[in-house]
Amino acid sequence: MTTATRTRLKFENAKPNIASRILNTKEELLSGELSAEIRELIEQRGVLVFPQINFTDDEQVEFTKTLGTFMPEMAGQDVYAISLDEKVNPNRDYLKGSLYWHADGTMNALPIGYALLTSKVLPTWGGNTEFCNTYAAYDALSAEDKALVANLRVMHSAWTSLFYYDPEPGQDMLERMMGIGDKELPVVWTHRSGRKSLVLGCTAHHVLGMDWTESARLLNRLREHATSEPFHYAHEWSVGDCVMWDNTGTMHRARPYDPDCGRLLTRTKTGGEEPIA
Ligand code: OGA
Ligand code: MN
């Protein structure tokens, strides 16, 4: 009698509430056999690390396609080069906002589903990527805070994040960012699964209908809570590491690094599967 052996996902948790390291081989990952287990695990863990898996661009695209609907960049390319070198990335200004806590595509009708980064060139200093688990942060709120935020809605805009890195922008720059529009979003995202996560970040401007000082106090307190140690994971890159996050249940940011050091990460992503509601 022959027994078919099915490849199983092998992993170890990095921290109790966030991030696991996946120990399977590249071949096992590219086979697609593990994608259902990966999707299930990342919804719990927020972040999956594939230490020095050394995906080529093509392999990263192939792997991403096993996880959901592959989403090319707006300009059409499959892989986006995260770099502050103008020769590599002509839109480097766009990355300045990534130094502040955010989720990707909050302003879109559907935010991004999963995003994957592979390290190609290390920074000389700084440049960790940090994540927080916004499901775990919601779950840990007190009953009072859960009741307080249950029905709150917040105005989000790209221009709000502009002021984080350019506090006195030219009017033309402000108008351009305002052209991206704004969006009212709930503080609590009730997912189709029934699980709830917090929607915060550097696009959040104010809570609708709340005194503006109270609003700033609350949004800052929630951000501080959500990004605090129990829900936080910092990834210090080695070349070839791939890190994947569930963009619907996490926030992330890059830590400052030498803008001229050549730090290079390559990103792929999948389309979100449900609107923030
Ligand atoms: C991103 C991002 C952070 C980094 O790719 O969306 O925010 O560390 N990257 O460069
Ligand atoms: Mn980002």
mmCIF file of C-alpha atoms and ligand atoms in Angstrom:
data_model
loop_
_atom_site.group_PDB
_atom_site.id
_atom_site.type_symbol
_atom_site.label_atom_id
_atom_site.label_comp_id
_atom_site.label_asym_id
_atom_site.label_seq_id
_atom_site.Cartn_x
_atom_site.Cartn_y
_atom_site.Cartn_z
ATOM 1 C CA MET A 1 0.000 0.000 0.000
ATOM 2 C CA THR A 2 1.304 3.455 -0.821
ATOM 3 C CA THR A 3 0.436 6.476 1.280
ATOM 4 C CA ALA A 4 0.412 9.883 -0.316
ATOM 5 C CA THR A 5 2.249 12.372 1.871
ATOM 6 C CA ARG A 6 0.848 15.854 1.721
ATOM 7 C CA THR A 7 3.189 18.768 2.287
ATOM 8 C CA ARG A 8 2.169 20.671 5.392
ATOM 9 C CA LEU A 9 2.959 24.205 6.376
ATOM 10 C CA LYS A 10 5.877 24.326 8.839
ATOM 11 C CA PHE A 11 6.221 27.429 10.961
ATOM 12 C CA GLU A 12 7.297 28.907 14.296
ATOM 13 C CA ASN A 13 5.778 32.000 15.886
ATOM 14 C CA ALA A 14 7.985 35.072 16.239
ATOM 15 C CA LYS A 15 5.869 36.753 18.948
ATOM 16 C CA PRO A 16 2.663 35.637 20.715
ATOM 17 C CA ASN A 17 0.318 38.061 18.890
ATOM 18 C CA ILE A 18 2.057 38.659 15.566
ATOM 19 C CA ALA A 19 4.358 37.155 12.941
ATOM 20 C CA SER A 20 5.409 33.589 12.156
ATOM 21 C CA ARG A 21 8.458 32.299 10.329
ATOM 22 C CA ILE A 22 7.685 29.795 7.584
ATOM 23 C CA LEU A 23 10.165 26.926 7.321
ATOM 24 C CA ASN A 24 9.073 25.233 4.086
ATOM 25 C CA THR A 25 11.317 25.120 1.015
ATOM 26 C CA LYS A 26 10.907 27.423 -1.960
ATOM 27 C CA GLU A 27 9.729 24.477 -4.063
ATOM 28 C CA GLU A 28 7.019 23.620 -1.542
ATOM 29 C CA LEU A 29 5.860 27.246 -1.498
ATOM 30 C CA LEU A 30 5.797 27.591 -5.281
ATOM 31 C CA SER A 31 3.809 24.366 -5.676
ATOM 32 C CA GLY A 32 0.703 26.212 -4.430
ATOM 33 C CA GLU A 33 -0.151 23.223 -2.217
ATOM 34 C CA LEU A 34 0.230 25.331 0.916
ATOM 35 C CA SER A 35 -1.733 28.377 -0.156
ATOM 36 C CA ALA A 36 -4.940 27.552 1.778
ATOM 37 C CA GLU A 37 -2.931 26.981 4.966
ATOM 38 C CA ILE A 38 -0.923 30.156 4.368
ATOM 39 C CA ARG A 39 -4.097 32.207 3.950
ATOM 40 C CA GLU A 40 -5.546 30.743 7.136
ATOM 41 C CA LEU A 41 -2.367 31.335 9.145
ATOM 42 C CA ILE A 42 -1.756 34.898 7.991
ATOM 43 C CA GLU A 43 -5.260 35.957 9.016
ATOM 44 C CA GLN A 44 -4.299 34.959 12.574
ATOM 45 C CA ARG A 45 -0.691 36.105 12.588
ATOM 46 C CA GLY A 46 -0.785 39.257 10.410
ATOM 47 C CA VAL A 47 2.763 38.765 9.126
ATOM 48 C CA LEU A 48 4.615 35.762 7.679
ATOM 49 C CA VAL A 49 8.383 35.789 7.241
ATOM 50 C CA PHE A 50 10.111 33.546 4.695
ATOM 51 C CA PRO A 51 13.720 33.816 5.917
ATOM 52 C CA GLN A 52 16.244 34.047 3.058
ATOM 53 C CA ILE A 53 13.926 32.252 0.659
ATOM 54 C CA ASN A 54 15.600 34.213 -2.161
ATOM 55 C CA PHE A 55 12.665 34.494 -4.553
ATOM 56 C CA THR A 56 13.611 35.929 -7.938
ATOM 57 C CA ASP A 57 11.124 38.531 -9.200
ATOM 58 C CA ASP A 58 9.452 35.868 -11.351
ATOM 59 C CA GLU A 59 9.221 33.442 -8.437
ATOM 60 C CA GLN A 60 7.763 36.123 -6.183
ATOM 61 C CA VAL A 61 5.113 36.860 -8.820
ATOM 62 C CA GLU A 62 4.399 33.142 -9.186
ATOM 63 C CA PHE A 63 4.116 32.670 -5.419
ATOM 64 C CA THR A 64 1.869 35.732 -5.043
ATOM 65 C CA LYS A 65 -0.445 34.310 -7.711
ATOM 66 C CA THR A 66 -0.982 31.191 -5.587
ATOM 67 C CA LEU A 67 -2.390 33.379 -2.778
ATOM 68 C CA GLY A 68 -5.044 35.526 -4.436
ATOM 69 C CA THR A 69 -5.807 37.751 -7.417
ATOM 70 C CA PHE A 70 -2.488 39.169 -8.542
ATOM 71 C CA MET A 71 -2.549 42.962 -8.677
ATOM 72 C CA PRO A 72 -0.028 44.688 -10.960
ATOM 73 C CA GLU A 73 1.148 48.225 -10.219
ATOM 74 C CA MET A 74 -0.795 51.192 -11.603
ATOM 75 C CA ALA A 75 1.882 51.620 -14.290
ATOM 76 C CA GLY A 76 1.358 47.971 -15.261
ATOM 77 C CA GLN A 77 4.559 46.347 -13.961
ATOM 78 C CA ASP A 78 4.263 43.161 -11.873
ATOM 79 C CA VAL A 79 6.922 44.095 -9.336
ATOM 80 C CA TYR A 80 7.403 47.482 -7.665
ATOM 81 C CA ALA A 81 10.902 48.579 -6.630
ATOM 82 C CA ILE A 82 10.820 50.232 -3.186
ATOM 83 C CA SER A 83 13.853 52.510 -3.379
ATOM 84 C CA LEU A 84 14.650 56.122 -2.628
ATOM 85 C CA ASP A 85 17.153 56.160 -5.517
ATOM 86 C CA GLU A 86 15.563 58.350 -8.197
ATOM 87 C CA LYS A 87 17.129 56.263 -10.964
ATOM 88 C CA VAL A 88 15.375 53.133 -9.642
ATOM 89 C CA ASN A 89 12.140 54.808 -8.527
ATOM 90 C CA PRO A 90 11.096 58.095 -10.153
ATOM 91 C CA ASN A 91 8.214 58.453 -7.650
ATOM 92 C CA ARG A 92 10.358 58.429 -4.532
ATOM 93 C CA ASP A 93 8.274 61.110 -2.812
ATOM 94 C CA TYR A 94 5.425 58.627 -2.678
ATOM 95 C CA LEU A 95 7.528 56.563 -0.238
ATOM 96 C CA LYS A 96 7.951 59.344 2.318
ATOM 97 C CA GLY A 97 4.533 58.555 3.772
ATOM 98 C CA SER A 98 5.576 54.927 4.300
ATOM 99 C CA LEU A 99 7.665 56.013 7.312
ATOM 100 C CA TYR A 100 4.402 56.484 9.237
ATOM 101 C CA TRP A 101 1.938 53.797 10.310
ATOM 102 C CA HIS A 102 -0.419 52.943 7.461
ATOM 103 C CA ALA A 103 -2.154 50.197 5.533
ATOM 104 C CA ASP A 104 -1.772 50.126 1.746
ATOM 105 C CA GLY A 105 -4.581 51.323 -0.489
ATOM 106 C CA THR A 106 -6.851 52.584 2.297
ATOM 107 C CA MET A 107 -8.148 55.186 -0.148
ATOM 108 C CA ASN A 108 -9.123 52.585 -2.792
ATOM 109 C CA ALA A 109 -12.576 51.026 -3.024
ATOM 110 C CA LEU A 110 -10.872 47.772 -2.036
ATOM 111 C CA PRO A 111 -7.666 48.019 -0.011
ATOM 112 C CA ILE A 112 -4.810 45.713 -0.960
ATOM 113 C CA GLY A 113 -5.185 42.124 0.266
ATOM 114 C CA TYR A 114 -1.688 40.703 0.772
ATOM 115 C CA ALA A 115 1.611 42.431 0.066
ATOM 116 C CA LEU A 116 5.016 40.757 -0.175
ATOM 117 C CA LEU A 117 8.445 42.355 0.024
ATOM 118 C CA THR A 118 11.792 40.752 -0.824
ATOM 119 C CA SER A 119 15.021 42.379 0.302
ATOM 120 C CA LYS A 120 17.530 42.874 -2.516
ATOM 121 C CA VAL A 121 19.876 45.509 -1.025
ATOM 122 C CA LEU A 122 20.228 46.180 2.716
ATOM 123 C CA PRO A 123 20.240 49.681 4.208
ATOM 124 C CA THR A 124 23.494 50.884 5.774
ATOM 125 C CA TRP A 125 21.567 51.965 8.879
ATOM 126 C CA GLY A 126 17.922 51.881 9.961
ATOM 127 C CA GLY A 127 15.345 50.623 7.489
ATOM 128 C CA ASN A 128 13.610 47.913 9.510
ATOM 129 C CA THR A 129 10.010 47.359 8.469
ATOM 130 C CA GLU A 130 7.608 47.338 11.409
ATOM 131 C CA PHE A 131 4.152 45.797 11.610
ATOM 132 C CA CYS A 132 1.280 45.698 14.079
ATOM 133 C CA ASN A 133 -1.676 43.337 14.306
ATOM 134 C CA THR A 134 -4.873 45.422 14.252
ATOM 135 C CA TYR A 135 -7.105 42.383 14.935
ATOM 136 C CA ALA A 136 -5.192 41.592 18.143
ATOM 137 C CA ALA A 137 -5.175 45.293 19.072
ATOM 138 C CA TYR A 138 -8.973 45.484 18.690
ATOM 139 C CA ASP A 139 -9.477 42.284 20.705
ATOM 140 C CA ALA A 140 -7.369 43.693 23.552
ATOM 141 C CA LEU A 141 -9.386 46.930 23.908
ATOM 142 C CA SER A 142 -11.331 47.292 27.137
ATOM 143 C CA ALA A 143 -15.107 46.799 26.992
ATOM 144 C CA GLU A 144 -15.467 50.584 27.466
ATOM 145 C CA ASP A 145 -13.207 51.343 24.519
ATOM 146 C CA LYS A 146 -14.956 48.766 22.330
ATOM 147 C CA ALA A 147 -18.264 50.500 23.088
ATOM 148 C CA LEU A 148 -16.700 53.942 22.525
ATOM 149 C CA VAL A 149 -15.316 53.137 19.054
ATOM 150 C CA ALA A 150 -18.072 50.779 17.864
ATOM 151 C CA ASN A 151 -19.860 53.263 15.633
ATOM 152 C CA LEU A 152 -17.223 55.947 15.083
ATOM 153 C CA ARG A 153 -16.318 57.061 11.582
ATOM 154 C CA VAL A 154 -13.124 58.810 10.538
ATOM 155 C CA MET A 155 -12.239 61.005 7.571
ATOM 156 C CA HIS A 156 -9.146 59.669 5.761
ATOM 157 C CA SER A 157 -7.148 61.355 3.003
ATOM 158 C CA ALA A 158 -3.756 61.126 1.323
ATOM 159 C CA TRP A 159 -3.219 64.833 1.973
ATOM 160 C CA THR A 160 -3.406 64.203 5.717
ATOM 161 C CA SER A 161 -0.294 62.018 5.426
ATOM 162 C CA LEU A 162 1.440 64.714 3.346
ATOM 163 C CA PHE A 163 1.646 66.917 6.450
ATOM 164 C CA TYR A 164 3.551 64.164 8.322
ATOM 165 C CA TYR A 165 6.591 64.514 6.044
ATOM 166 C CA ASP A 166 6.082 67.960 4.518
ATOM 167 C CA PRO A 167 4.506 70.198 7.187
ATOM 168 C CA GLU A 168 4.550 73.327 4.976
ATOM 169 C CA PRO A 169 3.876 72.024 1.459
ATOM 170 C CA GLY A 170 3.579 74.165 -1.636
ATOM 171 C CA GLN A 171 -0.049 74.841 -2.508
ATOM 172 C CA ASP A 172 0.314 72.950 -5.804
ATOM 173 C CA MET A 173 1.499 69.846 -3.912
ATOM 174 C CA LEU A 174 -1.394 70.105 -1.457
ATOM 175 C CA GLU A 175 -3.881 70.466 -4.342
ATOM 176 C CA ARG A 176 -2.395 67.413 -6.056
ATOM 177 C CA MET A 177 -2.745 65.301 -2.908
ATOM 178 C CA MET A 178 -6.261 66.625 -2.334
ATOM 179 C CA GLY A 179 -7.071 65.480 -5.871
ATOM 180 C CA ILE A 180 -6.749 61.882 -4.624
ATOM 181 C CA GLY A 181 -9.906 62.533 -2.610
ATOM 182 C CA ASP A 182 -10.993 61.614 0.860
ATOM 183 C CA LYS A 183 -12.879 58.710 2.313
ATOM 184 C CA GLU A 184 -15.025 58.122 5.366
ATOM 185 C CA LEU A 185 -14.128 54.843 7.071
ATOM 186 C CA PRO A 186 -15.210 53.112 10.284
ATOM 187 C CA VAL A 187 -12.683 52.825 13.135
ATOM 188 C CA VAL A 188 -13.777 49.212 13.555
ATOM 189 C CA TRP A 189 -13.742 47.020 10.458
ATOM 190 C CA THR A 190 -16.143 44.095 10.899
ATOM 191 C CA HIS A 191 -14.842 41.562 8.399
ATOM 192 C CA ARG A 192 -17.051 39.007 6.637
ATOM 193 C CA SER A 193 -15.498 36.412 8.950
ATOM 194 C CA GLY A 194 -17.027 38.286 11.901
ATOM 195 C CA ARG A 195 -13.576 39.242 13.243
ATOM 196 C CA LYS A 196 -12.928 42.923 13.920
ATOM 197 C CA SER A 197 -9.819 45.026 13.328
ATOM 198 C CA LEU A 198 -8.919 48.678 13.865
ATOM 199 C CA VAL A 199 -8.602 51.081 10.903
ATOM 200 C CA LEU A 200 -6.120 53.834 11.776
ATOM 201 C CA GLY A 201 -2.914 55.297 10.361
ATOM 202 C CA CYS A 202 -1.435 58.465 8.915
ATOM 203 C CA THR A 203 -4.367 59.053 6.561
ATOM 204 C CA ALA A 204 -6.787 59.432 9.514
ATOM 205 C CA HIS A 205 -7.721 63.092 9.947
ATOM 206 C CA HIS A 206 -10.604 63.353 12.401
ATOM 207 C CA VAL A 207 -13.515 61.479 13.927
ATOM 208 C CA LEU A 208 -16.774 62.701 12.429
ATOM 209 C CA GLY A 209 -18.952 64.652 14.819
ATOM 210 C CA MET A 210 -16.425 64.656 17.673
ATOM 211 C CA ASP A 211 -14.827 67.682 19.310
ATOM 212 C CA TRP A 212 -11.523 68.124 17.444
ATOM 213 C CA THR A 213 -9.282 67.915 20.524
ATOM 214 C CA GLU A 214 -11.097 64.778 21.698
ATOM 215 C CA SER A 215 -10.793 63.355 18.202
ATOM 216 C CA ALA A 216 -7.019 63.917 18.034
ATOM 217 C CA ARG A 217 -6.612 62.500 21.539
ATOM 218 C CA LEU A 218 -8.584 59.360 20.705
ATOM 219 C CA LEU A 219 -6.948 58.679 17.319
ATOM 220 C CA ASN A 220 -3.498 59.084 18.841
ATOM 221 C CA ARG A 221 -4.339 56.886 21.822
ATOM 222 C CA LEU A 222 -5.686 54.132 19.566
ATOM 223 C CA ARG A 223 -2.615 54.332 17.310
ATOM 224 C CA GLU A 224 -0.325 54.150 20.317
ATOM 225 C CA HIS A 225 -2.239 51.128 21.631
ATOM 226 C CA ALA A 226 -2.367 49.312 18.283
ATOM 227 C CA THR A 227 1.354 49.748 17.625
ATOM 228 C CA SER A 228 2.485 48.953 21.182
ATOM 229 C CA GLU A 229 4.786 46.059 22.067
ATOM 230 C CA PRO A 230 2.270 43.187 22.379
ATOM 231 C CA PHE A 231 0.952 43.729 18.827
ATOM 232 C CA HIS A 232 4.225 44.860 17.215
ATOM 233 C CA TYR A 233 6.856 43.077 15.135
ATOM 234 C CA ALA A 234 9.983 44.715 13.698
ATOM 235 C CA HIS A 235 11.674 42.957 10.797
ATOM 236 C CA GLU A 236 15.392 43.470 10.462
ATOM 237 C CA TRP A 237 16.154 42.465 6.886
ATOM 238 C CA SER A 238 18.652 39.941 5.572
ATOM 239 C CA VAL A 239 19.082 39.842 1.805
ATOM 240 C CA GLY A 240 16.654 37.322 0.320
ATOM 241 C CA ASP A 241 14.094 37.533 3.145
ATOM 242 C CA CYS A 242 10.504 37.738 1.964
ATOM 243 C CA VAL A 243 7.930 39.224 4.328
ATOM 244 C CA MET A 244 4.213 38.984 3.600
ATOM 245 C CA TRP A 245 1.495 40.839 5.456
ATOM 246 C CA ASP A 246 -2.275 40.680 5.577
ATOM 247 C CA ASN A 247 -2.957 44.308 4.706
ATOM 248 C CA THR A 248 -6.533 44.001 5.974
ATOM 249 C CA GLY A 249 -5.513 43.208 9.569
ATOM 250 C CA THR A 250 -2.212 45.031 10.054
ATOM 251 C CA MET A 251 -0.505 48.391 9.705
ATOM 252 C CA HIS A 252 3.142 48.829 8.809
ATOM 253 C CA ARG A 253 5.855 51.451 8.389
ATOM 254 C CA ALA A 254 9.488 51.718 7.338
ATOM 255 C CA ARG A 255 11.956 53.052 9.895
ATOM 256 C CA PRO A 256 14.184 55.903 8.688
ATOM 257 C CA TYR A 257 17.281 54.953 6.676
ATOM 258 C CA ASP A 258 20.006 56.626 4.658
ATOM 259 C CA PRO A 259 18.159 57.772 1.496
ATOM 260 C CA ASP A 260 21.338 57.315 -0.561
ATOM 261 C CA CYS A 261 22.260 53.812 0.631
ATOM 262 C CA GLY A 262 20.531 51.894 -2.161
ATOM 263 C CA ARG A 263 18.108 49.978 0.139
ATOM 264 C CA LEU A 264 15.985 47.962 -2.254
ATOM 265 C CA LEU A 265 12.870 45.890 -1.643
ATOM 266 C CA THR A 266 10.703 44.403 -4.373
ATOM 267 C CA ARG A 267 6.964 44.308 -3.770
ATOM 268 C CA THR A 268 4.093 42.281 -5.178
ATOM 269 C CA LYS A 269 0.491 42.290 -4.029
ATOM 270 C CA THR A 270 -2.973 40.781 -4.340
ATOM 271 C CA GLY A 271 -6.264 42.614 -4.663
ATOM 272 C CA GLY A 272 -8.395 43.014 -1.546
ATOM 273 C CA GLU A 273 -11.441 40.790 -1.317
ATOM 274 C CA GLU A 274 -13.790 42.944 0.757
ATOM 275 C CA PRO A 275 -14.293 46.687 1.340
ATOM 276 C CA ILE A 276 -13.627 48.256 4.739
ATOM 277 C CA ALA A 277 -17.033 48.254 6.416
HETATM 278 C C1 OGA B 1 5.212 49.247 1.342
HETATM 279 C C2 OGA B 1 5.869 49.875 2.498
HETATM 280 C C3 OGA B 1 7.809 49.758 3.923
HETATM 281 C C4 OGA B 1 9.299 49.643 3.768
HETATM 282 O O1 OGA B 1 5.889 48.532 0.583
HETATM 283 O O2 OGA B 1 3.984 49.421 1.182
HETATM 284 O O3 OGA B 1 5.243 50.618 3.209
HETATM 285 O O4 OGA B 1 9.930 49.167 4.727
HETATM 286 N N1 OGA B 1 7.155 49.534 2.695
HETATM 287 O O5 OGA B 1 9.837 50.068 2.749
HETATM 288 MN MN MN B 2 3.039 50.525 2.669
#
